[in-house]
Amino acid sequence: MSADYYRAQIKSKEVIIDRGRGIDKAEAMQRLKGGKDVYTTKSKANTLANALSQGQGTWKDNAHVIGGYQHYHDVTHKLRSHIFYGDPHFPEAAGARKPDPEDKDSNNGGP
């Protein structure tokens, strides 16, 4: 059976998720209140952020670095902790062009 929450931390601008041993909601809340980070599903991340904010809402953020994760904070962002969710964010290279098979220029002059 899989866990609902995992310990996470930011190290050298990288989010490290400890998937070795899951934690329960109570431990996740304790970590967040102590300024530490967790990883979970988007729905559970929203629920945790709202609980940290005593039902007053959430603060949702996009990933701040390439390979980072979208995340939630408590509504005032007072706790500095992150509730990460989803897949890492890898944007397409700026200006990158996907080759078009009908475009002879994108085929390096080939037939």
CSV table of C-alpha atoms in Angstrom, one decimal:
chain,number,residue,atom,x,y,z
A,1,MET,CA,0.0,0.0,0.0
A,2,SER,CA,1.4,3.4,-0.9
A,3,ALA,CA,1.7,6.3,1.5
A,4,ASP,CA,-0.2,9.6,1.0
A,5,TYR,CA,2.7,11.9,2.1
A,6,TYR,CA,6.5,11.9,1.8
A,7,ARG,CA,9.3,14.0,3.3
A,8,ALA,CA,10.8,16.5,0.9
A,9,GLN,CA,13.5,19.1,1.0
A,10,ILE,CA,15.2,21.6,-1.2
A,11,LYS,CA,18.9,21.0,-1.7
A,12,SER,CA,21.0,23.1,-4.1
A,13,LYS,CA,17.9,24.3,-5.9
A,14,GLU,CA,16.6,20.8,-6.3
A,15,VAL,CA,13.6,19.2,-4.7
A,16,ILE,CA,14.5,15.8,-3.1
A,17,ILE,CA,11.6,13.6,-2.3
A,18,ASP,CA,12.2,10.7,0.2
A,19,ARG,CA,9.9,8.0,-1.3
A,20,GLY,CA,11.6,5.3,0.9
A,21,ARG,CA,9.1,5.7,3.8
A,22,GLY,CA,5.8,7.5,3.6
A,23,ILE,CA,4.4,9.6,6.5
A,24,ASP,CA,0.9,10.1,7.7
A,25,LYS,CA,-1.1,13.4,7.7
A,26,ALA,CA,-0.2,14.2,11.3
A,27,GLU,CA,3.5,13.9,10.6
A,28,ALA,CA,3.1,15.9,7.4
A,29,MET,CA,1.4,18.7,9.3
A,30,GLN,CA,4.1,18.7,12.0
A,31,ARG,CA,6.9,19.0,9.3
A,32,LEU,CA,5.1,21.9,7.6
A,33,LYS,CA,4.5,23.7,10.9
A,34,GLY,CA,8.3,23.3,11.6
A,35,GLY,CA,9.1,24.9,8.2
A,36,LYS,CA,10.0,21.7,6.5
A,37,ASP,CA,8.6,20.4,3.2
A,38,VAL,CA,6.4,17.5,2.1
A,39,TYR,CA,5.2,15.9,-1.2
A,40,THR,CA,1.7,14.5,-1.9
A,41,THR,CA,-1.0,14.6,-4.5
A,42,LYS,CA,-2.5,18.0,-5.7
A,43,SER,CA,-5.7,17.4,-3.9
A,44,LYS,CA,-4.0,16.5,-0.6
A,45,ALA,CA,-1.6,19.4,-1.0
A,46,ASN,CA,-4.5,21.8,-1.3
A,47,THR,CA,-6.2,20.3,1.8
A,48,LEU,CA,-3.0,20.5,3.9
A,49,ALA,CA,-2.4,24.1,2.9
A,50,ASN,CA,-6.0,25.0,3.8
A,51,ALA,CA,-5.6,23.2,7.2
A,52,LEU,CA,-2.4,25.1,7.9
A,53,SER,CA,-4.3,28.3,7.2
A,54,GLN,CA,-7.2,27.4,9.6
A,55,GLY,CA,-9.5,27.2,6.6
A,56,GLN,CA,-8.7,30.7,5.3
A,57,GLY,CA,-7.4,29.6,1.9
A,58,THR,CA,-4.2,28.6,0.3
A,59,TRP,CA,-1.2,30.1,-1.6
A,60,LYS,CA,-0.5,28.2,-4.8
A,61,ASP,CA,2.9,28.6,-6.6
A,62,ASN,CA,4.4,27.4,-9.8
A,63,ALA,CA,7.8,25.7,-9.8
A,64,HIS,CA,10.6,28.3,-9.3
A,65,VAL,CA,13.4,26.3,-10.9
A,66,ILE,CA,13.6,23.9,-13.9
A,67,GLY,CA,12.9,20.5,-12.5
A,68,GLY,CA,11.0,21.9,-9.6
A,69,TYR,CA,7.5,21.2,-8.6
A,70,GLN,CA,4.3,23.2,-8.3
A,71,HIS,CA,3.4,23.6,-4.7
A,72,TYR,CA,1.2,25.2,-2.0
A,73,HIS,CA,1.9,27.3,1.1
A,74,ASP,CA,-0.2,28.4,4.0
A,75,VAL,CA,-2.3,31.4,2.8
A,76,THR,CA,0.0,34.1,4.4
A,77,HIS,CA,3.2,32.2,3.4
A,78,LYS,CA,4.3,32.7,7.1
A,79,LEU,CA,5.5,29.2,7.5
A,80,ARG,CA,8.0,29.1,4.6
A,81,SER,CA,7.3,25.4,4.1
A,82,HIS,CA,6.3,23.8,0.7
A,83,ILE,CA,3.7,21.2,-0.1
A,84,PHE,CA,4.9,19.9,-3.4
A,85,TYR,CA,2.8,17.9,-5.9
A,86,GLY,CA,2.8,16.5,-9.4
A,87,ASP,CA,5.6,16.0,-11.8
A,88,PRO,CA,8.8,18.1,-12.1
A,89,HIS,CA,8.5,21.1,-14.3
A,90,PHE,CA,10.7,21.0,-17.5
A,91,PRO,CA,9.7,23.8,-19.9
A,92,GLU,CA,10.4,23.4,-23.6
A,93,ALA,CA,13.5,25.2,-24.7
A,94,ALA,CA,12.9,28.8,-25.5
A,95,GLY,CA,12.7,29.2,-29.3
A,96,ALA,CA,13.0,25.5,-30.0
A,97,ARG,CA,11.2,24.5,-33.1
A,98,LYS,CA,9.8,21.1,-33.7
A,99,PRO,CA,10.8,19.7,-37.2
A,100,ASP,CA,8.0,19.7,-39.7
A,101,PRO,CA,8.2,16.7,-42.1
A,102,GLU,CA,6.8,18.9,-44.9
A,103,ASP,CA,9.4,21.6,-44.3
A,104,LYS,CA,12.5,20.8,-46.4
A,105,ASP,CA,14.6,23.4,-44.4
A,106,SER,CA,14.0,21.4,-41.2
A,107,ASN,CA,15.4,18.3,-42.8
A,108,ASN,CA,18.9,19.6,-43.3
A,109,GLY,CA,18.5,19.8,-47.0
A,110,GLY,CA,17.6,16.1,-47.3
A,111,PRO,CA,15.2,14.6,-49.8
